[in-house]
Amino acid sequence: EPEVTQTPSHQVTQMGQEVILRCVPISNHLYFYWYRQILGQKVEFLVSFYNNEISEKSEIFDDQFSVERPDGSNFTLKIRSTKLEDSAMYFCASGGQTNQPQHFGDGTRLSIL
Amino acid sequence: RKEVEQDPGPFNVPEGATVAFNCTYSNSASQSFFWYRQDCRKEPKLLMSVYSSGNEDGRFTAQLNRASQYISLLIRDSKLSDSATYLCVVIGDNTDKLIFGTGTRLQVFP
């Protein structure tokens, strides 16, 4: 069964540093998403991406965050200057159609020191 | 009112038991509804979509009541491997973002 893959599985970074989280969505999917889950809390939407542009973003997704699809397969989330409160699991998801189930990668655990 | 509300549990049930989870959502215009399962420190995995007519997948039955803005999940003949957190997930109107509940934790014991 095709799956969404994410790298790295764990990233430890000093506060103020830039991080890039990488995702390879399912190959025939057109809709891409990032979510995050702070330890012990619910999964929260960050951003959706379709047709090479952001279609929706949450309040969490401020100017420190950006997304990119640099080639036909990768989808990245960049945090420009990390803060302690950015520590969380970051999940990438993809979907074949809007309003349909989204399939999640196994996540990147981001730890900011 | 929270967008998606669930009883956090935990629900501790013996193997073979039937257990039911409920969820309410606040936006009456919500379009799509799902149950996802999440194991500890893992990604959410789709368990099943939920339709107004109700749907069944093996031991799992999901039901949607649009009038009451209420979603349910019934698990029959619980297995040890069913132990996980069950996430009620909704897609609102004019959006395709998933809105998650906090999840209901299920622990099945021998």
PDB file of C-alpha atoms in Angstrom, chain A residues 31 33 35 37 39 41-45 48 55-58 89 91 97-107 109, chain B residues 2-4 31-32 34 36 38 41-46 49 51 87 91-92 94-103:
ATOM      1  CA  TYR A  31      -3.491  17.778  -1.902  1.00  0.00           C
ATOM      2  CA  TYR A  33      -1.026  19.133   4.386  1.00  0.00           C
ATOM      3  CA  TYR A  35      -0.339  19.126  11.003  1.00  0.00           C
ATOM      4  CA  GLN A  37       0.673  17.561  17.715  1.00  0.00           C
ATOM      5  CA  LEU A  39       2.734  16.141  23.423  1.00  0.00           C
ATOM      6  CA  GLN A  41      -2.626  17.539  22.997  1.00  0.00           C
ATOM      7  CA  LYS A  42      -4.790  17.092  19.932  1.00  0.00           C
ATOM      8  CA  VAL A  43      -3.639  17.121  16.326  1.00  0.00           C
ATOM      9  CA  GLU A  44      -3.792  20.680  14.891  1.00  0.00           C
ATOM     10  CA  PHE A  45      -3.935  21.817  11.277  1.00  0.00           C
ATOM     11  CA  SER A  48      -2.857  22.935   3.117  1.00  0.00           C
ATOM     12  CA  SER A  55      -4.884  26.988  -0.067  1.00  0.00           C
ATOM     13  CA  GLU A  56      -5.436  27.483   3.654  1.00  0.00           C
ATOM     14  CA  LYS A  57      -3.383  28.129   6.779  1.00  0.00           C
ATOM     15  CA  SER A  58      -4.073  28.316  10.487  1.00  0.00           C
ATOM     16  CA  MET A  89       5.312  15.965  16.346  1.00  0.00           C
ATOM     17  CA  PHE A  91       2.766  15.140  10.496  1.00  0.00           C
ATOM     18  CA  GLN A  97      -9.355  14.591  -3.530  1.00  0.00           C
ATOM     19  CA  THR A  98     -10.589  17.394  -1.360  1.00  0.00           C
ATOM     20  CA  ASN A  99     -12.945  16.451   1.496  1.00  0.00           C
ATOM     21  CA  GLN A 100     -11.692  12.874   1.393  1.00  0.00           C
ATOM     22  CA  PRO A 101      -9.626  11.025   4.012  1.00  0.00           C
ATOM     23  CA  GLN A 102      -6.052  12.175   4.312  1.00  0.00           C
ATOM     24  CA  HIS A 103      -3.182   9.742   4.739  1.00  0.00           C
ATOM     25  CA  PHE A 104      -0.526  10.596   7.267  1.00  0.00           C
ATOM     26  CA  GLY A 105       3.207  10.043   7.362  1.00  0.00           C
ATOM     27  CA  ASP A 106       4.761   8.656  10.528  1.00  0.00           C
ATOM     28  CA  GLY A 107       5.836  12.103  11.666  1.00  0.00           C
ATOM     29  CA  ARG A 109       9.488  14.662  16.291  1.00  0.00           C
TER      30      ARG A 109
ATOM     31  CA  LYS B   2     -15.129  23.030  21.110  1.00  0.00           C
ATOM     32  CA  GLU B   3     -15.262  22.272  17.386  1.00  0.00           C
ATOM     33  CA  VAL B   4     -15.065  18.521  17.999  1.00  0.00           C
ATOM     34  CA  GLN B  31     -19.221  17.976   5.315  1.00  0.00           C
ATOM     35  CA  SER B  32     -17.178  14.879   6.035  1.00  0.00           C
ATOM     36  CA  PHE B  34     -14.046  10.120   9.983  1.00  0.00           C
ATOM     37  CA  TYR B  36      -8.963   7.710  12.933  1.00  0.00           C
ATOM     38  CA  GLN B  38      -3.703   6.702  16.896  1.00  0.00           C
ATOM     39  CA  ARG B  41       3.507   8.446  19.570  1.00  0.00           C
ATOM     40  CA  LYS B  42       2.437   7.278  16.125  1.00  0.00           C
ATOM     41  CA  GLU B  43       0.578   8.900  13.264  1.00  0.00           C
ATOM     42  CA  PRO B  44      -3.223   8.957  12.971  1.00  0.00           C
ATOM     43  CA  LYS B  45      -4.455   6.142  10.747  1.00  0.00           C
ATOM     44  CA  LEU B  46      -7.816   6.163   9.038  1.00  0.00           C
ATOM     45  CA  SER B  49     -15.341   7.251   7.052  1.00  0.00           C
ATOM     46  CA  TYR B  51     -21.952   8.303   6.614  1.00  0.00           C
ATOM     47  CA  LEU B  87      -9.891  10.275  17.088  1.00  0.00           C
ATOM     48  CA  ILE B  91     -14.107  18.496   7.800  1.00  0.00           C
ATOM     49  CA  GLY B  92     -16.011  21.783   8.039  1.00  0.00           C
ATOM     50  CA  ASN B  94     -15.488  25.608   2.580  1.00  0.00           C
ATOM     51  CA  THR B  95     -12.354  23.882   3.770  1.00  0.00           C
ATOM     52  CA  ASP B  96     -10.574  20.565   3.505  1.00  0.00           C
ATOM     53  CA  LYS B  97      -8.615  20.774   6.750  1.00  0.00           C
ATOM     54  CA  LEU B  98      -9.185  17.998   9.250  1.00  0.00           C
ATOM     55  CA  ILE B  99     -10.461  19.122  12.655  1.00  0.00           C
ATOM     56  CA  PHE B 100      -9.535  16.624  15.339  1.00  0.00           C
ATOM     57  CA  GLY B 101     -11.095  15.848  18.667  1.00  0.00           C
ATOM     58  CA  THR B 102      -8.784  15.218  21.590  1.00  0.00           C
ATOM     59  CA  GLY B 103      -9.373  11.479  21.238  1.00  0.00           C
TER      60      GLY B 103
END
